[in-house]
Short mmCIF file of N, CA and C in Angstrom, two decimals:
data_model
loop_
_atom_site.label_atom_id
_atom_site.label_comp_id
_atom_site.label_asym_id
_atom_site.label_seq_id
_atom_site.Cartn_x
_atom_site.Cartn_y
_atom_site.Cartn_z
N ALA A 11 -42.98 6.28 -23.12
CA ALA A 11 -42.11 7.45 -23.04
C ALA A 11 -40.78 7.01 -22.44
N THR A 12 -39.72 7.42 -23.10
CA THR A 12 -38.38 7.09 -22.64
C THR A 12 -37.79 8.29 -21.92
N SER A 13 -37.21 8.06 -20.74
CA SER A 13 -36.56 9.17 -20.04
C SER A 13 -35.10 8.81 -19.78
N VAL A 14 -34.29 9.84 -19.73
CA VAL A 14 -32.86 9.67 -19.51
C VAL A 14 -32.48 10.43 -18.25
N ALA A 15 -31.68 9.80 -17.40
CA ALA A 15 -31.22 10.45 -16.17
C ALA A 15 -29.72 10.65 -16.26
N GLU A 16 -29.26 11.76 -15.74
CA GLU A 16 -27.84 12.03 -15.69
C GLU A 16 -27.36 11.75 -14.26
N ILE A 17 -26.39 10.86 -14.12
CA ILE A 17 -25.91 10.45 -12.80
C ILE A 17 -24.68 11.27 -12.44
N ASP A 18 -24.76 12.00 -11.32
CA ASP A 18 -23.63 12.81 -10.88
C ASP A 18 -22.78 12.08 -9.84
N PHE A 19 -23.44 11.40 -8.89
CA PHE A 19 -22.73 10.73 -7.81
C PHE A 19 -23.28 9.33 -7.59
N VAL A 20 -22.43 8.47 -6.99
CA VAL A 20 -22.83 7.11 -6.66
C VAL A 20 -22.61 6.92 -5.16
N VAL A 21 -23.60 6.33 -4.49
CA VAL A 21 -23.52 6.06 -3.06
C VAL A 21 -23.82 4.58 -2.87
N LYS A 22 -23.02 3.92 -2.03
CA LYS A 22 -23.22 2.49 -1.78
C LYS A 22 -23.65 2.26 -0.34
N ALA A 23 -24.45 1.23 -0.13
CA ALA A 23 -24.83 0.82 1.22
C ALA A 23 -23.61 0.19 1.88
N PRO A 24 -23.53 0.21 3.22
CA PRO A 24 -22.39 -0.42 3.90
C PRO A 24 -22.29 -1.91 3.53
N ASP A 25 -21.07 -2.44 3.61
CA ASP A 25 -20.84 -3.85 3.29
C ASP A 25 -21.76 -4.74 4.11
N GLY A 26 -22.35 -5.72 3.46
CA GLY A 26 -23.18 -6.70 4.14
C GLY A 26 -24.61 -6.26 4.38
N LYS A 27 -24.98 -5.07 3.89
CA LYS A 27 -26.36 -4.60 4.08
C LYS A 27 -26.95 -4.16 2.75
N GLU A 28 -28.24 -4.32 2.64
CA GLU A 28 -28.97 -3.85 1.47
C GLU A 28 -29.45 -2.43 1.75
N VAL A 29 -29.71 -1.68 0.70
CA VAL A 29 -30.19 -0.30 0.85
C VAL A 29 -31.44 -0.25 1.71
N GLU A 30 -32.32 -1.22 1.54
CA GLU A 30 -33.58 -1.24 2.28
C GLU A 30 -33.38 -1.44 3.78
N GLU A 31 -32.23 -1.98 4.19
CA GLU A 31 -31.99 -2.32 5.59
C GLU A 31 -31.28 -1.24 6.38
N ILE A 32 -30.72 -0.22 5.72
CA ILE A 32 -29.87 0.72 6.45
C ILE A 32 -30.68 1.78 7.20
N THR A 33 -30.09 2.23 8.30
CA THR A 33 -30.75 3.22 9.16
C THR A 33 -30.51 4.63 8.64
N LYS A 34 -31.20 5.58 9.22
CA LYS A 34 -31.05 6.99 8.83
C LYS A 34 -29.59 7.43 9.01
N LYS A 35 -28.99 7.03 10.11
CA LYS A 35 -27.60 7.40 10.39
C LYS A 35 -26.67 6.82 9.32
N GLU A 36 -26.90 5.56 8.93
CA GLU A 36 -26.07 4.93 7.90
C GLU A 36 -26.28 5.59 6.54
N ILE A 37 -27.50 6.05 6.28
CA ILE A 37 -27.77 6.76 5.02
C ILE A 37 -26.96 8.04 4.96
N HIS A 38 -26.96 8.80 6.07
CA HIS A 38 -26.19 10.04 6.11
C HIS A 38 -24.70 9.77 5.95
N LYS A 39 -24.21 8.72 6.60
CA LYS A 39 -22.80 8.37 6.49
C LYS A 39 -22.45 7.99 5.05
N ALA A 40 -23.32 7.22 4.41
CA ALA A 40 -23.10 6.81 3.02
C ALA A 40 -23.11 8.02 2.10
N LEU A 41 -24.03 8.95 2.34
CA LEU A 41 -24.11 10.15 1.49
C LEU A 41 -22.86 11.02 1.63
N ARG A 42 -22.27 11.06 2.83
CA ARG A 42 -21.02 11.82 3.00
C ARG A 42 -19.88 11.18 2.21
N GLY A 43 -19.96 9.88 1.99
CA GLY A 43 -18.92 9.17 1.26
C GLY A 43 -19.24 9.00 -0.21
N LYS A 44 -20.08 9.87 -0.75
CA LYS A 44 -20.48 9.74 -2.17
C LYS A 44 -19.26 9.83 -3.08
N VAL A 45 -19.36 9.19 -4.23
CA VAL A 45 -18.27 9.14 -5.20
C VAL A 45 -18.81 9.69 -6.52
N ALA A 46 -17.99 10.50 -7.20
CA ALA A 46 -18.39 11.03 -8.50
C ALA A 46 -18.65 9.87 -9.45
N ALA A 47 -19.63 10.01 -10.33
CA ALA A 47 -20.03 8.94 -11.24
C ALA A 47 -18.85 8.46 -12.09
N GLU A 48 -18.03 9.41 -12.56
CA GLU A 48 -16.87 9.03 -13.38
C GLU A 48 -15.91 8.15 -12.59
N GLN A 49 -15.70 8.49 -11.31
CA GLN A 49 -14.80 7.71 -10.47
C GLN A 49 -15.36 6.32 -10.22
N ALA A 50 -16.66 6.22 -9.98
CA ALA A 50 -17.29 4.92 -9.75
C ALA A 50 -17.15 4.05 -10.99
N LYS A 51 -17.28 4.67 -12.15
CA LYS A 51 -17.13 3.94 -13.41
C LYS A 51 -15.71 3.39 -13.54
N MET A 52 -14.71 4.21 -13.17
CA MET A 52 -13.31 3.77 -13.22
C MET A 52 -13.06 2.65 -12.22
N ASP A 53 -13.65 2.77 -11.01
CA ASP A 53 -13.45 1.76 -9.98
C ASP A 53 -14.03 0.42 -10.40
N ILE A 54 -15.16 0.44 -11.09
CA ILE A 54 -15.79 -0.80 -11.56
C ILE A 54 -14.89 -1.49 -12.57
N LYS A 55 -14.25 -0.71 -13.43
CA LYS A 55 -13.34 -1.28 -14.44
C LYS A 55 -12.11 -1.88 -13.79
N ASP A 56 -11.67 -1.31 -12.64
CA ASP A 56 -10.46 -1.78 -11.96
C ASP A 56 -10.65 -3.09 -11.22
N VAL A 57 -11.88 -3.46 -10.89
CA VAL A 57 -12.14 -4.68 -10.12
C VAL A 57 -11.99 -5.89 -11.03
N PRO A 58 -11.00 -6.76 -10.74
CA PRO A 58 -10.83 -7.94 -11.59
C PRO A 58 -11.97 -8.92 -11.38
N LYS A 59 -12.37 -9.57 -12.44
CA LYS A 59 -13.43 -10.58 -12.34
C LYS A 59 -12.83 -11.82 -11.68
N LYS A 60 -13.55 -12.37 -10.71
CA LYS A 60 -13.05 -13.56 -10.01
C LYS A 60 -13.31 -14.79 -10.86
N PRO A 61 -12.31 -15.66 -10.99
CA PRO A 61 -12.53 -16.88 -11.76
C PRO A 61 -13.48 -17.81 -11.01
N VAL A 62 -14.32 -18.47 -11.74
CA VAL A 62 -15.27 -19.40 -11.13
C VAL A 62 -14.55 -20.73 -10.91
N LEU A 63 -14.57 -21.19 -9.68
CA LEU A 63 -13.91 -22.45 -9.36
C LEU A 63 -14.93 -23.58 -9.44
N THR A 64 -14.55 -24.65 -10.10
CA THR A 64 -15.45 -25.79 -10.20
C THR A 64 -14.82 -26.96 -9.45
N LYS A 65 -15.67 -27.78 -8.85
CA LYS A 65 -15.16 -28.95 -8.12
C LYS A 65 -14.83 -30.04 -9.13
N ARG A 66 -13.74 -30.69 -8.87
CA ARG A 66 -13.34 -31.79 -9.74
C ARG A 66 -13.91 -33.07 -9.16
N THR A 67 -14.70 -33.76 -9.97
CA THR A 67 -15.35 -34.96 -9.45
C THR A 67 -14.66 -36.24 -9.90
N GLN A 68 -13.77 -36.13 -10.86
CA GLN A 68 -13.07 -37.34 -11.32
C GLN A 68 -11.74 -37.45 -10.58
N TYR A 69 -11.42 -38.68 -10.19
CA TYR A 69 -10.16 -38.92 -9.52
C TYR A 69 -9.35 -39.90 -10.36
N GLN A 70 -8.05 -39.63 -10.45
CA GLN A 70 -7.20 -40.53 -11.20
C GLN A 70 -6.79 -41.68 -10.29
N GLN A 71 -6.86 -42.87 -10.84
CA GLN A 71 -6.43 -44.05 -10.07
C GLN A 71 -4.92 -44.19 -10.26
N ARG A 72 -4.20 -44.27 -9.16
CA ARG A 72 -2.74 -44.40 -9.26
C ARG A 72 -2.38 -45.86 -9.45
N THR A 73 -1.44 -46.07 -10.34
CA THR A 73 -0.93 -47.42 -10.54
C THR A 73 0.21 -47.62 -9.55
N ALA A 74 0.81 -48.78 -9.57
CA ALA A 74 1.89 -49.08 -8.64
C ALA A 74 2.97 -48.00 -8.74
N PRO A 75 3.49 -47.53 -7.61
CA PRO A 75 4.51 -46.47 -7.63
C PRO A 75 5.78 -46.93 -8.34
N ALA A 76 6.40 -46.01 -9.01
CA ALA A 76 7.64 -46.32 -9.73
C ALA A 76 8.73 -46.65 -8.72
N GLN A 77 9.49 -47.70 -9.02
CA GLN A 77 10.53 -48.14 -8.10
C GLN A 77 11.87 -47.48 -8.36
N ASN A 78 11.97 -46.70 -9.41
CA ASN A 78 13.24 -46.11 -9.80
C ASN A 78 13.37 -44.71 -9.19
N TYR A 79 13.98 -44.61 -8.01
CA TYR A 79 14.13 -43.32 -7.35
C TYR A 79 15.52 -42.77 -7.64
N GLN A 80 15.59 -41.48 -7.89
CA GLN A 80 16.89 -40.84 -8.09
C GLN A 80 16.97 -39.66 -7.15
N ARG A 81 18.15 -39.42 -6.67
CA ARG A 81 18.35 -38.28 -5.78
C ARG A 81 18.63 -37.05 -6.64
N ARG A 82 17.89 -36.01 -6.40
CA ARG A 82 18.09 -34.78 -7.17
C ARG A 82 18.91 -33.81 -6.35
N ASN A 83 19.74 -33.08 -7.05
CA ASN A 83 20.55 -32.06 -6.41
C ASN A 83 19.90 -30.71 -6.71
N LEU A 84 19.06 -30.25 -5.81
CA LEU A 84 18.35 -29.00 -6.04
C LEU A 84 19.18 -27.81 -5.57
N GLN A 85 19.22 -26.80 -6.41
CA GLN A 85 19.91 -25.58 -6.00
C GLN A 85 18.92 -24.71 -5.24
N ARG A 86 19.38 -24.22 -4.13
CA ARG A 86 18.53 -23.34 -3.33
C ARG A 86 18.64 -21.92 -3.87
N THR A 87 17.50 -21.28 -3.98
CA THR A 87 17.52 -19.89 -4.41
C THR A 87 17.41 -19.01 -3.17
N ALA A 88 17.94 -17.82 -3.29
CA ALA A 88 17.89 -16.88 -2.16
C ALA A 88 16.44 -16.53 -1.88
N PRO A 89 16.07 -16.45 -0.61
CA PRO A 89 14.68 -16.11 -0.29
C PRO A 89 14.36 -14.69 -0.77
N VAL A 90 13.13 -14.52 -1.19
CA VAL A 90 12.70 -13.21 -1.66
C VAL A 90 12.49 -12.33 -0.45
N LYS A 91 13.14 -11.18 -0.44
CA LYS A 91 13.00 -10.28 0.70
C LYS A 91 11.74 -9.47 0.54
N ARG A 92 10.93 -9.46 1.59
CA ARG A 92 9.73 -8.62 1.59
C ARG A 92 10.10 -7.29 2.22
N GLU A 93 9.47 -6.25 1.72
CA GLU A 93 9.74 -4.94 2.27
C GLU A 93 9.24 -4.90 3.71
N GLU A 94 10.08 -4.41 4.58
CA GLU A 94 9.70 -4.31 5.98
C GLU A 94 8.73 -3.15 6.16
N LYS A 95 7.84 -3.30 7.13
CA LYS A 95 6.95 -2.19 7.45
C LYS A 95 7.80 -1.08 8.05
N SER A 96 7.43 0.15 7.76
CA SER A 96 8.16 1.28 8.29
C SER A 96 7.92 1.41 9.78
N LYS A 97 8.98 1.72 10.51
CA LYS A 97 8.85 1.96 11.94
C LYS A 97 8.41 3.40 12.14
N LEU A 98 7.48 3.59 13.04
CA LEU A 98 6.95 4.92 13.32
C LEU A 98 7.89 5.67 14.25
N THR A 99 8.43 6.80 13.79
CA THR A 99 9.31 7.61 14.64
C THR A 99 8.46 8.55 15.48
N LYS A 100 9.07 9.12 16.51
CA LYS A 100 8.36 10.05 17.39
C LYS A 100 7.91 11.27 16.58
N GLU A 101 8.78 11.75 15.70
CA GLU A 101 8.46 12.92 14.87
C GLU A 101 7.25 12.64 13.97
N GLN A 102 7.25 11.44 13.35
CA GLN A 102 6.13 11.07 12.48
C GLN A 102 4.84 10.97 13.28
N LYS A 103 4.92 10.35 14.46
CA LYS A 103 3.74 10.17 15.29
C LYS A 103 3.13 11.52 15.67
N GLU A 104 4.00 12.47 16.06
CA GLU A 104 3.52 13.81 16.44
C GLU A 104 2.88 14.52 15.25
N LYS A 105 3.54 14.42 14.09
CA LYS A 105 3.02 15.09 12.88
C LYS A 105 1.67 14.49 12.48
N PHE A 106 1.57 13.15 12.47
CA PHE A 106 0.32 12.49 12.10
C PHE A 106 -0.80 12.89 13.07
N LYS A 107 -0.49 12.94 14.38
CA LYS A 107 -1.50 13.31 15.38
C LYS A 107 -1.97 14.74 15.13
N GLN A 108 -1.02 15.66 14.89
CA GLN A 108 -1.37 17.07 14.66
C GLN A 108 -2.26 17.21 13.42
N LEU A 109 -1.88 16.53 12.34
CA LEU A 109 -2.66 16.62 11.10
C LEU A 109 -4.05 16.00 11.27
N LEU A 110 -4.11 14.87 11.98
CA LEU A 110 -5.39 14.21 12.20
C LEU A 110 -6.31 15.12 13.03
N ASP A 111 -5.74 15.79 14.05
CA ASP A 111 -6.52 16.72 14.86
C ASP A 111 -7.03 17.89 14.01
N ASP A 112 -6.18 18.38 13.08
CA ASP A 112 -6.58 19.49 12.19
C ASP A 112 -7.74 19.09 11.29
N LEU A 113 -7.79 17.81 10.93
CA LEU A 113 -8.78 17.34 9.96
C LEU A 113 -10.14 16.98 10.56
N VAL A 114 -10.24 16.89 11.89
CA VAL A 114 -11.49 16.44 12.52
C VAL A 114 -12.68 17.25 12.01
N GLY A 115 -13.66 16.53 11.47
CA GLY A 115 -14.89 17.15 10.99
C GLY A 115 -14.82 17.75 9.59
N THR A 116 -13.65 17.72 8.95
CA THR A 116 -13.51 18.34 7.62
C THR A 116 -13.79 17.39 6.48
N ARG A 117 -13.75 16.07 6.75
CA ARG A 117 -13.86 15.04 5.70
C ARG A 117 -12.78 15.25 4.65
N GLY A 118 -11.62 15.71 5.09
CA GLY A 118 -10.50 15.96 4.18
C GLY A 118 -9.37 14.98 4.40
N ALA A 119 -8.38 15.04 3.50
CA ALA A 119 -7.23 14.15 3.59
C ALA A 119 -5.96 14.90 3.19
N TYR A 120 -4.88 14.66 3.94
CA TYR A 120 -3.57 15.20 3.59
C TYR A 120 -2.74 14.09 2.97
N LEU A 121 -1.99 14.45 1.95
CA LEU A 121 -1.05 13.53 1.32
C LEU A 121 0.35 14.04 1.65
N LEU A 122 1.21 13.17 2.18
CA LEU A 122 2.53 13.60 2.65
C LEU A 122 3.66 12.89 1.91
N ASP A 123 4.80 13.60 1.78
CA ASP A 123 5.99 12.96 1.21
C ASP A 123 6.84 12.41 2.36
N GLU A 124 8.02 11.88 2.03
CA GLU A 124 8.87 11.23 3.03
C GLU A 124 9.37 12.19 4.11
N LYS A 125 9.48 13.48 3.77
CA LYS A 125 9.94 14.48 4.74
C LYS A 125 8.77 15.08 5.51
N LEU A 126 7.59 14.45 5.37
CA LEU A 126 6.36 14.86 6.03
C LEU A 126 5.85 16.23 5.57
N ASN A 127 6.25 16.63 4.36
CA ASN A 127 5.71 17.84 3.76
C ASN A 127 4.35 17.51 3.16
N ILE A 128 3.41 18.45 3.25
CA ILE A 128 2.08 18.22 2.69
C ILE A 128 2.13 18.42 1.18
N LEU A 129 1.85 17.34 0.45
CA LEU A 129 1.82 17.41 -1.02
C LEU A 129 0.50 18.00 -1.50
N GLY A 130 -0.56 17.78 -0.71
CA GLY A 130 -1.86 18.29 -1.10
C GLY A 130 -2.92 17.92 -0.09
N LYS A 131 -4.07 18.58 -0.23
CA LYS A 131 -5.22 18.28 0.62
C LYS A 131 -6.40 18.04 -0.32
N VAL A 132 -7.08 16.91 -0.13
CA VAL A 132 -8.22 16.56 -0.99
C VAL A 132 -9.39 16.11 -0.12
N PRO A 133 -10.62 16.20 -0.64
CA PRO A 133 -11.76 15.65 0.10
C PRO A 133 -11.64 14.12 0.14
N THR A 134 -12.13 13.50 1.21
CA THR A 134 -12.01 12.04 1.33
C THR A 134 -12.73 11.32 0.19
N THR A 135 -13.74 11.97 -0.41
CA THR A 135 -14.45 11.33 -1.51
C THR A 135 -13.55 11.15 -2.73
N GLU A 136 -12.49 11.96 -2.83
CA GLU A 136 -11.57 11.87 -3.96
C GLU A 136 -10.26 11.18 -3.58
N LEU A 137 -10.18 10.67 -2.36
CA LEU A 137 -8.92 10.11 -1.86
C LEU A 137 -8.42 8.93 -2.69
N GLU A 138 -9.30 7.96 -2.95
CA GLU A 138 -8.87 6.77 -3.72
C GLU A 138 -8.34 7.15 -5.09
N SER A 139 -9.06 8.01 -5.81
CA SER A 139 -8.63 8.38 -7.16
C SER A 139 -7.33 9.18 -7.11
N THR A 140 -7.15 10.00 -6.08
CA THR A 140 -5.93 10.79 -5.96
C THR A 140 -4.73 9.88 -5.68
N ILE A 141 -4.90 8.92 -4.77
CA ILE A 141 -3.81 7.97 -4.49
C ILE A 141 -3.47 7.21 -5.76
N LYS A 142 -4.49 6.80 -6.50
CA LYS A 142 -4.27 6.04 -7.73
C LYS A 142 -3.47 6.85 -8.73
N SER A 143 -3.75 8.15 -8.82
CA SER A 143 -3.07 8.99 -9.81
C SER A 143 -1.63 9.31 -9.42
N MET A 144 -1.29 9.15 -8.13
CA MET A 144 0.08 9.42 -7.68
C MET A 144 0.88 8.13 -7.75
N SER A 145 1.78 8.04 -8.70
CA SER A 145 2.53 6.80 -8.86
C SER A 145 3.69 6.68 -7.88
N THR A 146 4.34 7.80 -7.55
CA THR A 146 5.47 7.75 -6.63
C THR A 146 5.47 8.96 -5.71
N GLY A 147 6.30 8.88 -4.67
CA GLY A 147 6.50 10.02 -3.79
C GLY A 147 5.48 10.17 -2.68
N LEU A 148 4.50 9.27 -2.61
CA LEU A 148 3.48 9.36 -1.56
C LEU A 148 3.92 8.49 -0.39
N PHE A 149 4.24 9.13 0.73
CA PHE A 149 4.76 8.42 1.91
C PHE A 149 3.64 8.08 2.89
N ALA A 150 2.71 9.04 3.09
CA ALA A 150 1.64 8.82 4.07
C ALA A 150 0.37 9.53 3.64
N VAL A 151 -0.75 8.96 4.08
CA VAL A 151 -2.07 9.55 3.86
C VAL A 151 -2.71 9.70 5.23
N VAL A 152 -3.13 10.93 5.57
CA VAL A 152 -3.79 11.19 6.84
C VAL A 152 -5.16 11.76 6.50
N PHE A 153 -6.24 11.12 6.98
CA PHE A 153 -7.56 11.61 6.59
C PHE A 153 -8.62 11.44 7.67
N ASP A 154 -9.65 12.28 7.55
CA ASP A 154 -10.79 12.27 8.47
C ASP A 154 -11.82 11.29 7.93
N GLY A 155 -11.66 10.03 8.30
CA GLY A 155 -12.59 9.03 7.82
C GLY A 155 -12.17 7.65 8.26
N GLU A 156 -12.90 6.66 7.77
CA GLU A 156 -12.65 5.27 8.13
C GLU A 156 -11.75 4.61 7.09
N ILE A 157 -10.72 3.93 7.55
CA ILE A 157 -9.79 3.25 6.65
C ILE A 157 -10.47 1.99 6.12
N THR A 158 -10.57 1.90 4.80
CA THR A 158 -11.21 0.74 4.17
C THR A 158 -10.18 -0.08 3.41
N LYS A 159 -10.56 -1.30 3.05
CA LYS A 159 -9.63 -2.15 2.30
C LYS A 159 -9.31 -1.55 0.94
N GLU A 160 -10.25 -0.81 0.35
CA GLU A 160 -10.01 -0.18 -0.95
C GLU A 160 -8.91 0.87 -0.85
N ILE A 161 -8.98 1.69 0.19
CA ILE A 161 -7.97 2.74 0.38
C ILE A 161 -6.61 2.10 0.63
N VAL A 162 -6.57 1.06 1.46
CA VAL A 162 -5.31 0.38 1.76
C VAL A 162 -4.74 -0.27 0.50
N ALA A 163 -5.60 -0.87 -0.32
CA ALA A 163 -5.14 -1.50 -1.56
C ALA A 163 -4.52 -0.46 -2.49
N ARG A 164 -5.16 0.69 -2.61
CA ARG A 164 -4.60 1.78 -3.44
C ARG A 164 -3.26 2.24 -2.87
N ALA A 165 -3.20 2.37 -1.54
CA ALA A 165 -1.97 2.82 -0.88
C ALA A 165 -0.84 1.81 -1.11
N GLN A 166 -1.17 0.51 -1.07
CA GLN A 166 -0.15 -0.52 -1.32
C GLN A 166 0.42 -0.38 -2.72
N ARG A 167 -0.48 -0.19 -3.71
CA ARG A 167 -0.03 -0.05 -5.10
C ARG A 167 0.84 1.18 -5.29
N ALA A 168 0.56 2.24 -4.52
CA ALA A 168 1.33 3.48 -4.64
C ALA A 168 2.57 3.46 -3.73
N LYS A 169 2.82 2.31 -3.09
CA LYS A 169 3.95 2.13 -2.18
C LYS A 169 3.95 3.15 -1.04
N THR A 170 2.76 3.44 -0.53
CA THR A 170 2.58 4.34 0.60
C THR A 170 2.89 3.57 1.88
N LYS A 171 3.65 4.17 2.79
CA LYS A 171 4.07 3.46 4.01
C LYS A 171 3.05 3.55 5.15
N PHE A 172 2.35 4.70 5.27
CA PHE A 172 1.41 4.89 6.38
C PHE A 172 0.05 5.35 5.88
N VAL A 173 -1.00 4.77 6.46
CA VAL A 173 -2.37 5.24 6.23
C VAL A 173 -2.93 5.53 7.62
N VAL A 174 -3.30 6.80 7.83
CA VAL A 174 -3.77 7.24 9.14
C VAL A 174 -5.20 7.76 9.01
N GLY A 175 -6.12 7.20 9.79
CA GLY A 175 -7.52 7.63 9.74
C GLY A 175 -8.12 7.67 11.13
N MET A 176 -9.38 8.08 11.20
CA MET A 176 -10.06 8.17 12.49
C MET A 176 -10.32 6.78 13.07
N GLU A 177 -10.75 5.85 12.21
CA GLU A 177 -10.97 4.47 12.62
C GLU A 177 -10.70 3.57 11.42
N SER A 178 -10.70 2.26 11.66
CA SER A 178 -10.34 1.34 10.59
C SER A 178 -11.27 0.14 10.54
N LYS A 179 -11.62 -0.25 9.30
CA LYS A 179 -12.38 -1.49 9.09
C LYS A 179 -11.42 -2.67 8.98
N ILE A 180 -10.14 -2.37 8.80
CA ILE A 180 -9.13 -3.41 8.61
C ILE A 180 -8.70 -3.93 9.97
N LYS A 181 -8.90 -5.22 10.19
CA LYS A 181 -8.54 -5.82 11.48
C LYS A 181 -7.16 -6.49 11.42
N ALA A 182 -6.85 -7.10 10.28
CA ALA A 182 -5.60 -7.84 10.15
C ALA A 182 -4.47 -6.91 9.71
N SER A 183 -3.25 -7.38 9.88
CA SER A 183 -2.08 -6.65 9.44
C SER A 183 -1.99 -6.69 7.91
N VAL A 184 -1.50 -5.62 7.33
CA VAL A 184 -1.39 -5.53 5.87
C VAL A 184 0.09 -5.40 5.51
N PRO A 185 0.59 -6.19 4.54
CA PRO A 185 2.00 -6.10 4.16
C PRO A 185 2.35 -4.72 3.62
N ASP A 186 3.50 -4.20 4.02
CA ASP A 186 4.09 -2.96 3.50
C ASP A 186 3.38 -1.67 3.89
N VAL A 187 2.21 -1.73 4.52
CA VAL A 187 1.49 -0.51 4.90
C VAL A 187 1.19 -0.57 6.40
N THR A 188 1.54 0.51 7.11
CA THR A 188 1.23 0.60 8.53
C THR A 188 -0.07 1.39 8.67
N ILE A 189 -1.05 0.79 9.32
CA ILE A 189 -2.35 1.43 9.51
C ILE A 189 -2.43 1.98 10.93
N LEU A 190 -2.74 3.27 11.04
CA LEU A 190 -2.86 3.92 12.34
C LEU A 190 -4.22 4.60 12.45
N THR A 191 -4.80 4.58 13.64
CA THR A 191 -6.07 5.29 13.86
C THR A 191 -5.88 6.27 15.01
N SER A 192 -6.91 7.07 15.27
CA SER A 192 -6.84 8.07 16.34
C SER A 192 -6.54 7.40 17.69
N LYS A 193 -6.91 6.12 17.85
CA LYS A 193 -6.65 5.40 19.10
C LYS A 193 -5.15 5.16 19.32
N ASP A 194 -4.36 5.19 18.24
CA ASP A 194 -2.92 4.94 18.35
C ASP A 194 -2.14 6.15 18.87
N PHE A 195 -2.82 7.31 19.00
CA PHE A 195 -2.09 8.52 19.38
C PHE A 195 -2.39 8.92 20.80
#
């Protein structure tokens, strides 16, 4: 007998753990972060396949070095300017703190423009797909949840300057995006 199941949502175990190893608390946390099946399907397509690196075992034997040296006149090119991280103003800090306080326990997210106007409010489960769909005009994301590398990657692509969450899995600095948590306020 063949049976068919319809998948509505996808839930993943925390990084570095198998489903069999997670605790009741982690199961509840994972279930709160469920993703619609269509979104999970899109996310899987977006992940580039990593090239397989092979070790090179053959070494070329060098012959005697060439004795004919010439001096080259290399033209220097201007260094590529990287976008500077945005500096947090007092007004921005107050607004982010107020919005973060409003969101506590809601599992929601605010999307802001450069003038700190709220462009929209979405559930955190739809945050990645919403950021992806917004190509321009997204200045900051403030949400009730943990900042992950996936959210930061989406924010970088959307040229978002600030990502504000309750806590962060990101330990290192990220180019072009300022990451803030509730501890920063």
